Amino acid sequence: MTQTASPAIELRGISKAFGTVQANKDITITVPKGTIHGIIGENGAGKSTLMSILYGFYRADSGQILIGGRETAIPDSQSAIRAGIGMVFQHFKLVPNFTVLENVILGAEDGALLRPSLSKARKELARLSKEYGLDVNPDAVVEDLSVGHQQRVEILKALYRQAEILILDEPTGVLTPAEADHLFRILRGLREQGKTVILITHKLREIMAITDNVSVMRRGEIVGTVKTAETSPPQLAELMVGRKVLLRVEKTPARPREVVLEAKGLRLTRGGVELLKGVDLTIRRGEILGLAGVAGNGQSELLKVLGGIARAEGTITMNGRPFTDPREAGIAHVPEDRQHLGVIMDFTAWENMAFGYHRHFAKGALMDNKTLRDETAEAMKRFDVRPLLPDLVIKNFSGGNQQKIVVAREIERNPDLLLIGQPTRGVDIGAIEFIHKQIVALRDQGKAILLVSVELDEIMSLSDRIAVMCGGRIVGERDPATTNEKELGLLMAGVNDEAA
Amino acid sequence: MDYATLLQLLDSTVRLATPLLLACLAGLFSERAGVFDIGLEGKMLIAAMTSGAVAAISGSVWIGLAAGIGASLVWALMHGIASITFRGNQLISGVALNFLASGITVLVAQAAFGQGGRTPPLSGDARFGAITLPFAEALREVPVIGPLYFEVISGHPLLVYVAALAVPVTWWVLFRTRFGLRLRAVGENPAAVDTAGISVVRLRFAAVLIAGVLCGIAGAYMATALQAGFGREMTAGRGYIALAALIFAKWKPWAALYATLLFGFFQALALRPDVVTRVTTLDIPVPALEALPYVLTVLVLAGFVGRAIPPRAGGEPYVKER
């Protein structure tokens, strides 16, 4: 009975450095048993490092970990599992072509032969499913499951290993709003059963919705731990960034003018799968068209087709004319997958600044590197890129600063239309505010913007018009002023009451 | 073609398919664990030379076999250290080991025996003899089945049966044991294995070393059973044919048996141009026949057998993410 008195997990003065970078500095957190504890912070604040220490991927340079009141060493993942820690990673650690059952027993088998382990796990899963509302077919192959169900498999894996402390890293990034609600119900159920949940996120709304307490991290340190009921999003945001942050995007009503881009009947099939099933789209000068949808419903493909990266059937015109080179036609593109399509990670900032616009910086067959570097330095200053070093290799910038460089490159050439995918993925709050302002400013100059994002908040606060994609089609269009998250969520999930 | 000729053809199919099958299963273990192994050829070659040489010196085929497996294991270990421990490129490591085997076998054989890079001819206890299975003689007179049993199934060296037995054993290990589950998992998503608290490195080494043992047996079979001694480049691309068969078989053990039998059959055809001429009534040149298994290999590798999905993490060294 002393168990109930001691906290589920207690960190005392955890520090960890990588070379000269202090990733975690004197972290002290106490998480009472049977609570949901949020850890919030910007990218690079040290959340992942802290979790890696808890799960035995790294060893802390100093400090203690107490589990259930007892000091516990966690030199590897096996020890973490033994100590009752279960981890649900942002990118699931599942074997895609294994069944749910096989994934659950992997590493927790009872003997050298599989059959007894499988039948035991089958019984145990049935019990866990019932107890926590975690409905999953044990014989389903994981890659056939929806992302929400795959996440449940991860939770079941942890529970099967008798985890008492469940750590979830950015668990809602890939979920629809309805799936996220279901996850929260599961987490509350776990709390009722006396389990302890640690939720790592950068989304203030989630922290407010589900946690009991929240610790805020900034630059490797805990800058505050508060009761959720006694705080507010603006206060948390300020703690995270270290200054006041505008959470809402400030903008005037749109004044749409003539049509810039018109696409008709876009179809795209890859590997026998129809990714775009006849998409029609018009975008006007002076408006931001938001494209909402759960990842994998054709938004990425549409963006690639318009940006000239993929070829589809159908017609696309810019300012009334068909075109072959999107950039010459005045289309700029900030791709969704920044690290693969937006930049070359091993090139410097100024080299990256030239991509797509090499001709602009050319003197005959030679590159005019001096002009390129000077312009890069200026653009970096204007876009508040830190550190202000054009010669730094791009992978050494933070995600937010990389994105600022890409956005700067695309906006600098004065396009008629900006395609921008996941503008704030992996970008810290401070930089989000800046990038959003740039997008709105571009609109106010009379440019057209197509925004694709899986963050519904972002779509709702930035867009002047919202189109929802589901299953390769645009299934509906809404006015952000009159719609709400629930309605969009239903559309995203393919439920359209208008069609009925 | 009469029945007797067909049986002869099938008999040599079995003999020729055996090294392919062993090498194919070796590749299966390695690649299912996520380590590409283009070095099957080199491992077979070094095992063939070592087993041939040691059997000739010691006069015992068993010591020869053990030496062959040992040599192949050394090659497997080098591949493991290069591609697992030091996370090098698996293809480059495999190619390098093939070159090394190609050169060193001839060099050592020439230095030791001075017979133009060959090892001395083996006979008696220094070579695997044919085994007659029970009732082969008695059943020989039973129509159809009797001769089939006597000619095709019975009367092979022991290692042929070892190879045949390796198929169900491989299947059982992969799909019915904990080790097999983990092995398949590490070839699909090593991160899943790592976060489950299991060592990715140890699992992959185990798979690579199993491949070493199987290639060792394959090589020893070449030099001490199929032939009577080692000859330069005697594996003649069988390691690559085994890789093609592995793709053809989509990394499945039973399919590997059928695929290697098919390749073995083509190799057997090349040995009997007279039969081919008689059946097809075409005068197909012998070199064209000899090229058949390789042509099939190219076709398989070019993807004419439909989509074959390799293990997803194949070829990628595992780097722990934070």
mmCIF file of N, CA, C and O in Angstrom, chain A residues 199-266:
data_model
loop_
_atom_site.group_PDB
_atom_site.id
_atom_site.type_symbol
_atom_site.label_atom_id
_atom_site.label_comp_id
_atom_site.label_asym_id
_atom_site.label_seq_id
_atom_site.Cartn_x
_atom_site.Cartn_y
_atom_site.Cartn_z
ATOM 1 N N LEU A 199 1.977 12.239 -21.964
ATOM 2 C CA LEU A 199 1.632 12.649 -23.319
ATOM 3 C C LEU A 199 2.586 13.752 -23.756
ATOM 4 O O LEU A 199 2.636 14.808 -23.150
ATOM 5 N N ILE A 200 3.338 13.442 -24.823
ATOM 6 C CA ILE A 200 4.271 14.446 -25.342
ATOM 7 C C ILE A 200 3.651 15.048 -26.580
ATOM 8 O O ILE A 200 3.245 14.329 -27.483
ATOM 9 N N THR A 201 3.574 16.355 -26.629
ATOM 10 C CA THR A 201 2.903 16.969 -27.775
ATOM 11 C C THR A 201 3.360 18.398 -27.930
ATOM 12 O O THR A 201 3.992 18.973 -27.045
ATOM 13 N N HIS A 202 3.074 18.953 -29.108
ATOM 14 C CA HIS A 202 3.307 20.385 -29.264
ATOM 15 C C HIS A 202 1.963 21.089 -29.430
ATOM 16 O O HIS A 202 1.908 22.273 -29.698
ATOM 17 N N LYS A 203 0.865 20.305 -29.294
ATOM 18 C CA LYS A 203 -0.452 20.898 -29.509
ATOM 19 C C LYS A 203 -1.086 21.315 -28.184
ATOM 20 O O LYS A 203 -1.399 20.474 -27.339
ATOM 21 N N LEU A 204 -1.267 22.592 -28.035
ATOM 22 C CA LEU A 204 -1.802 23.128 -26.794
ATOM 23 C C LEU A 204 -3.203 22.600 -26.509
ATOM 24 O O LEU A 204 -3.562 22.327 -25.377
ATOM 25 N N ARG A 205 -3.961 22.421 -27.595
ATOM 26 C CA ARG A 205 -5.351 22.015 -27.425
ATOM 27 C C ARG A 205 -5.437 20.637 -26.745
ATOM 28 O O ARG A 205 -6.300 20.394 -25.905
ATOM 29 N N GLU A 206 -4.520 19.738 -27.143
ATOM 30 C CA GLU A 206 -4.532 18.402 -26.550
ATOM 31 C C GLU A 206 -4.196 18.443 -25.074
ATOM 32 O O GLU A 206 -4.792 17.748 -24.260
ATOM 33 N N ILE A 207 -3.209 19.260 -24.756
ATOM 34 C CA ILE A 207 -2.815 19.402 -23.369
ATOM 35 C C ILE A 207 -4.025 19.848 -22.543
ATOM 36 O O ILE A 207 -4.332 19.305 -21.485
ATOM 37 N N MET A 208 -4.739 20.853 -23.078
ATOM 38 C CA MET A 208 -5.877 21.391 -22.345
ATOM 39 C C MET A 208 -7.001 20.360 -22.254
ATOM 40 O O MET A 208 -7.725 20.298 -21.266
ATOM 41 N N ALA A 209 -7.147 19.546 -23.295
ATOM 42 C CA ALA A 209 -8.287 18.639 -23.358
ATOM 43 C C ALA A 209 -8.148 17.450 -22.422
ATOM 44 O O ALA A 209 -9.144 16.952 -21.904
ATOM 45 N N ILE A 210 -6.946 16.955 -22.212
ATOM 46 C CA ILE A 210 -6.861 15.646 -21.572
ATOM 47 C C ILE A 210 -5.933 15.534 -20.378
ATOM 48 O O ILE A 210 -6.094 14.642 -19.548
ATOM 49 N N THR A 211 -4.966 16.447 -20.222
ATOM 50 C CA THR A 211 -3.982 16.219 -19.160
ATOM 51 C C THR A 211 -4.452 16.732 -17.797
ATOM 52 O O THR A 211 -5.326 17.593 -17.716
ATOM 53 N N ASP A 212 -3.844 16.175 -16.766
ATOM 54 C CA ASP A 212 -4.092 16.655 -15.408
ATOM 55 C C ASP A 212 -3.059 17.709 -15.028
ATOM 56 O O ASP A 212 -3.363 18.706 -14.400
ATOM 57 N N ASN A 213 -1.816 17.418 -15.417
ATOM 58 C CA ASN A 213 -0.722 18.353 -15.141
ATOM 59 C C ASN A 213 0.088 18.504 -16.413
ATOM 60 O O ASN A 213 0.060 17.633 -17.280
ATOM 61 N N VAL A 214 0.816 19.579 -16.512
ATOM 62 C CA VAL A 214 1.634 19.761 -17.701
ATOM 63 C C VAL A 214 2.974 20.393 -17.346
ATOM 64 O O VAL A 214 3.044 21.298 -16.523
ATOM 65 N N SER A 215 4.029 19.814 -17.948
ATOM 66 C CA SER A 215 5.358 20.389 -17.796
ATOM 67 C C SER A 215 5.756 21.009 -19.128
ATOM 68 O O SER A 215 5.548 20.400 -20.174
ATOM 69 N N VAL A 216 6.301 22.194 -19.063
ATOM 70 C CA VAL A 216 6.703 22.884 -20.286
ATOM 71 C C VAL A 216 8.213 22.859 -20.397
ATOM 72 O O VAL A 216 8.922 23.166 -19.440
ATOM 73 N N MET A 217 8.708 22.456 -21.569
ATOM 74 C CA MET A 217 10.150 22.413 -21.795
ATOM 75 C C MET A 217 10.557 23.504 -22.772
ATOM 76 O O MET A 217 9.865 23.768 -23.746
ATOM 77 N N ARG A 218 11.665 24.112 -22.467
ATOM 78 C CA ARG A 218 12.260 25.050 -23.420
ATOM 79 C C ARG A 218 13.771 24.925 -23.350
ATOM 80 O O ARG A 218 14.342 24.961 -22.268
ATOM 81 N N ARG A 219 14.403 24.793 -24.485
ATOM 82 C CA ARG A 219 15.862 24.669 -24.601
ATOM 83 C C ARG A 219 16.460 23.713 -23.565
ATOM 84 O O ARG A 219 17.394 24.025 -22.852
ATOM 85 N N GLY A 220 15.840 22.523 -23.482
ATOM 86 C CA GLY A 220 16.425 21.484 -22.651
ATOM 87 C C GLY A 220 16.064 21.565 -21.187
ATOM 88 O O GLY A 220 16.464 20.709 -20.404
ATOM 89 N N GLU A 221 15.317 22.588 -20.823
ATOM 90 C CA GLU A 221 14.972 22.726 -19.406
ATOM 91 C C GLU A 221 13.468 22.695 -19.197
ATOM 92 O O GLU A 221 12.698 23.051 -20.088
ATOM 93 N N ILE A 222 13.072 22.301 -17.985
ATOM 94 C CA ILE A 222 11.669 22.427 -17.606
ATOM 95 C C ILE A 222 11.477 23.858 -17.113
ATOM 96 O O ILE A 222 12.112 24.268 -16.148
ATOM 97 N N VAL A 223 10.628 24.619 -17.803
ATOM 98 C CA VAL A 223 10.446 26.007 -17.382
ATOM 99 C C VAL A 223 9.204 26.172 -16.518
ATOM 100 O O VAL A 223 8.897 27.261 -16.062
ATOM 101 N N GLY A 224 8.468 25.079 -16.328
ATOM 102 C CA GLY A 224 7.327 25.182 -15.443
ATOM 103 C C GLY A 224 6.501 23.913 -15.464
ATOM 104 O O GLY A 224 6.428 23.232 -16.489
ATOM 105 N N THR A 225 5.961 23.545 -14.309
ATOM 106 C CA THR A 225 5.011 22.447 -14.255
ATOM 107 C C THR A 225 3.777 22.991 -13.556
ATOM 108 O O THR A 225 3.883 23.548 -12.466
ATOM 109 N N VAL A 226 2.623 22.889 -14.229
ATOM 110 C CA VAL A 226 1.407 23.479 -13.671
ATOM 111 C C VAL A 226 0.246 22.502 -13.759
ATOM 112 O O VAL A 226 0.292 21.543 -14.526
ATOM 113 N N LYS A 227 -0.768 22.747 -12.960
ATOM 114 C CA LYS A 227 -2.010 21.990 -13.084
ATOM 115 C C LYS A 227 -2.730 22.511 -14.317
ATOM 116 O O LYS A 227 -2.865 23.717 -14.499
ATOM 117 N N THR A 228 -3.198 21.590 -15.162
ATOM 118 C CA THR A 228 -3.823 22.009 -16.414
ATOM 119 C C THR A 228 -5.025 22.911 -16.162
ATOM 120 O O THR A 228 -5.257 23.887 -16.871
ATOM 121 N N ALA A 229 -5.768 22.583 -15.115
ATOM 122 C CA ALA A 229 -6.978 23.346 -14.841
ATOM 123 C C ALA A 229 -6.660 24.797 -14.471
ATOM 124 O O ALA A 229 -7.513 25.666 -14.578
ATOM 125 N N GLU A 230 -5.414 25.035 -14.065
ATOM 126 C CA GLU A 230 -5.074 26.377 -13.594
ATOM 127 C C GLU A 230 -4.264 27.167 -14.610
ATOM 128 O O GLU A 230 -3.690 28.193 -14.281
ATOM 129 N N THR A 231 -4.204 26.663 -15.870
ATOM 130 C CA THR A 231 -3.426 27.404 -16.861
ATOM 131 C C THR A 231 -4.286 27.677 -18.079
ATOM 132 O O THR A 231 -5.459 27.320 -18.121
ATOM 133 N N SER A 232 -3.686 28.318 -19.063
ATOM 134 C CA SER A 232 -4.430 28.642 -20.283
ATOM 135 C C SER A 232 -3.483 28.496 -21.468
ATOM 136 O O SER A 232 -2.261 28.575 -21.299
ATOM 137 N N PRO A 233 -4.003 28.296 -22.674
ATOM 138 C CA PRO A 233 -3.124 28.167 -23.840
ATOM 139 C C PRO A 233 -2.156 29.327 -23.999
ATOM 140 O O PRO A 233 -0.966 29.080 -24.228
ATOM 141 N N PRO A 234 -2.614 30.588 -23.878
ATOM 142 C CA PRO A 234 -1.637 31.677 -24.055
ATOM 143 C C PRO A 234 -0.499 31.608 -23.036
ATOM 144 O O PRO A 234 0.656 31.850 -23.379
ATOM 145 N N GLN A 235 -0.840 31.205 -21.803
ATOM 146 C CA GLN A 235 0.209 31.133 -20.778
ATOM 147 C C GLN A 235 1.216 30.043 -21.110
ATOM 148 O O GLN A 235 2.434 30.241 -21.000
ATOM 149 N N LEU A 236 0.706 28.881 -21.582
ATOM 150 C CA LEU A 236 1.598 27.781 -21.950
ATOM 151 C C LEU A 236 2.471 28.179 -23.135
ATOM 152 O O LEU A 236 3.674 27.913 -23.156
ATOM 153 N N ALA A 237 1.857 28.820 -24.130
ATOM 154 C CA ALA A 237 2.604 29.230 -25.319
ATOM 155 C C ALA A 237 3.726 30.180 -24.936
ATOM 156 O O ALA A 237 4.841 30.088 -25.441
ATOM 157 N N GLU A 238 3.417 31.066 -24.017
ATOM 158 C CA GLU A 238 4.437 32.012 -23.599
ATOM 159 C C GLU A 238 5.594 31.307 -22.888
ATOM 160 O O GLU A 238 6.757 31.611 -23.117
ATOM 161 N N LEU A 239 5.231 30.314 -22.068
ATOM 162 C CA LEU A 239 6.270 29.529 -21.393
ATOM 163 C C LEU A 239 7.141 28.787 -22.408
ATOM 164 O O LEU A 239 8.355 28.707 -22.280
ATOM 165 N N MET A 240 6.483 28.225 -23.443
ATOM 166 C CA MET A 240 7.208 27.442 -24.442
ATOM 167 C C MET A 240 8.192 28.272 -25.224
ATOM 168 O O MET A 240 9.301 27.852 -25.520
ATOM 169 N N VAL A 241 7.743 29.470 -25.645
ATOM 170 C CA VAL A 241 8.551 30.279 -26.548
ATOM 171 C C VAL A 241 9.407 31.285 -25.784
ATOM 172 O O VAL A 241 10.459 31.702 -26.244
ATOM 173 N N GLY A 242 8.958 31.639 -24.602
ATOM 174 C CA GLY A 242 9.726 32.601 -23.829
ATOM 175 C C GLY A 242 9.330 34.030 -24.118
ATOM 176 O O GLY A 242 10.001 34.965 -23.746
ATOM 177 N N ARG A 243 8.266 34.208 -24.868
ATOM 178 C CA ARG A 243 7.745 35.564 -25.103
ATOM 179 C C ARG A 243 6.273 35.404 -25.482
ATOM 180 O O ARG A 243 5.810 34.291 -25.733
ATOM 181 N N LYS A 244 5.566 36.522 -25.564
ATOM 182 C CA LYS A 244 4.150 36.439 -25.922
ATOM 183 C C LYS A 244 4.003 35.987 -27.373
ATOM 184 O O LYS A 244 4.749 36.399 -28.240
ATOM 185 N N VAL A 245 3.047 35.109 -27.618
ATOM 186 C CA VAL A 245 2.847 34.584 -28.970
ATOM 187 C C VAL A 245 1.401 34.803 -29.375
ATOM 188 O O VAL A 245 0.484 34.667 -28.572
ATOM 189 N N LEU A 246 1.240 35.134 -30.647
ATOM 190 C CA LEU A 246 -0.095 35.287 -31.194
ATOM 191 C C LEU A 246 -0.575 33.920 -31.634
ATOM 192 O O LEU A 246 -0.016 33.328 -32.538
ATOM 193 N N LEU A 247 -1.601 33.398 -31.018
ATOM 194 C CA LEU A 247 -2.050 32.072 -31.409
ATOM 195 C C LEU A 247 -3.013 32.119 -32.583
ATOM 196 O O LEU A 247 -3.091 31.213 -33.382
ATOM 197 N N ARG A 248 -3.752 33.230 -32.678
ATOM 198 C CA ARG A 248 -4.663 33.357 -33.818
ATOM 199 C C ARG A 248 -3.948 34.100 -34.932
ATOM 200 O O ARG A 248 -3.095 34.943 -34.682
ATOM 201 N N VAL A 249 -4.302 33.781 -36.154
ATOM 202 C CA VAL A 249 -3.739 34.515 -37.270
ATOM 203 C C VAL A 249 -4.581 35.764 -37.466
ATOM 204 O O VAL A 249 -5.807 35.688 -37.508
ATOM 205 N N GLU A 250 -3.910 36.902 -37.544
ATOM 206 C CA GLU A 250 -4.654 38.143 -37.753
ATOM 207 C C GLU A 250 -4.740 38.418 -39.234
ATOM 208 O O GLU A 250 -3.727 38.531 -39.912
ATOM 209 N N LYS A 251 -5.958 38.511 -39.739
ATOM 210 C CA LYS A 251 -6.070 38.867 -41.155
ATOM 211 C C LYS A 251 -7.413 39.523 -41.443
ATOM 212 O O LYS A 251 -8.389 39.307 -40.724
ATOM 213 N N THR A 252 -7.401 40.317 -42.497
ATOM 214 C CA THR A 252 -8.632 40.993 -42.925
ATOM 215 C C THR A 252 -9.381 40.045 -43.860
ATOM 216 O O THR A 252 -8.808 39.083 -44.348
ATOM 217 N N PRO A 253 -10.677 40.314 -44.103
ATOM 218 C CA PRO A 253 -11.408 39.444 -45.030
ATOM 219 C C PRO A 253 -10.744 39.452 -46.407
ATOM 220 O O PRO A 253 -10.170 40.459 -46.834
ATOM 221 N N ALA A 254 -10.848 38.342 -47.098
ATOM 222 C CA ALA A 254 -10.207 38.216 -48.404
ATOM 223 C C ALA A 254 -10.973 39.027 -49.437
ATOM 224 O O ALA A 254 -12.175 39.217 -49.332
ATOM 225 N N ARG A 255 -10.226 39.507 -50.447
ATOM 226 C CA ARG A 255 -10.882 40.162 -51.581
ATOM 227 C C ARG A 255 -10.443 39.442 -52.862
ATOM 228 O O ARG A 255 -9.536 39.883 -53.552
ATOM 229 N N PRO A 256 -11.100 38.304 -53.118
ATOM 230 C CA PRO A 256 -10.679 37.495 -54.268
ATOM 231 C C PRO A 256 -10.924 38.230 -55.567
ATOM 232 O O PRO A 256 -11.928 38.921 -55.716
ATOM 233 N N ARG A 257 -9.968 38.078 -56.505
ATOM 234 C CA ARG A 257 -10.100 38.713 -57.815
ATOM 235 C C ARG A 257 -10.136 37.635 -58.896
ATOM 236 O O ARG A 257 -10.741 36.592 -58.682
ATOM 237 N N GLU A 258 -9.535 37.898 -60.053
ATOM 238 C CA GLU A 258 -9.690 36.956 -61.162
ATOM 239 C C GLU A 258 -9.021 35.602 -60.880
ATOM 240 O O GLU A 258 -8.121 35.499 -60.037
ATOM 241 N N VAL A 259 -9.475 34.587 -61.636
ATOM 242 C CA VAL A 259 -8.957 33.227 -61.465
ATOM 243 C C VAL A 259 -7.501 33.162 -61.931
ATOM 244 O O VAL A 259 -7.157 33.685 -62.991
ATOM 245 N N VAL A 260 -6.660 32.551 -61.127
ATOM 246 C CA VAL A 260 -5.257 32.357 -61.515
ATOM 247 C C VAL A 260 -5.076 30.963 -62.087
ATOM 248 O O VAL A 260 -4.634 30.774 -63.212
ATOM 249 N N LEU A 261 -5.453 29.995 -61.293
ATOM 250 C CA LEU A 261 -5.240 28.616 -61.719
ATOM 251 C C LEU A 261 -6.568 27.898 -61.820
ATOM 252 O O LEU A 261 -7.448 28.061 -60.972
ATOM 253 N N GLU A 262 -6.691 27.138 -62.902
ATOM 254 C CA GLU A 262 -7.880 26.336 -63.065
ATOM 255 C C GLU A 262 -7.462 24.929 -63.460
ATOM 256 O O GLU A 262 -6.704 24.738 -64.410
ATOM 257 N N ALA A 263 -7.940 23.953 -62.712
ATOM 258 C CA ALA A 263 -7.634 22.551 -63.030
ATOM 259 C C ALA A 263 -8.942 21.833 -63.247
ATOM 260 O O ALA A 263 -9.920 22.074 -62.542
ATOM 261 N N LYS A 264 -8.963 20.955 -64.268
ATOM 262 C CA LYS A 264 -10.194 20.231 -64.568
ATOM 263 C C LYS A 264 -9.913 18.748 -64.744
ATOM 264 O O LYS A 264 -8.995 18.360 -65.461
ATOM 265 N N GLY A 265 -10.707 17.942 -64.068
ATOM 266 C CA GLY A 265 -10.682 16.489 -64.277
ATOM 267 C C GLY A 265 -9.325 15.852 -64.066
ATOM 268 O O GLY A 265 -8.899 15.009 -64.842
ATOM 269 N N LEU A 266 -8.620 16.222 -62.998
ATOM 270 C CA LEU A 266 -7.298 15.638 -62.756
ATOM 271 C C LEU A 266 -7.433 14.208 -62.252
ATOM 272 O O LEU A 266 -8.119 13.939 -61.273
#
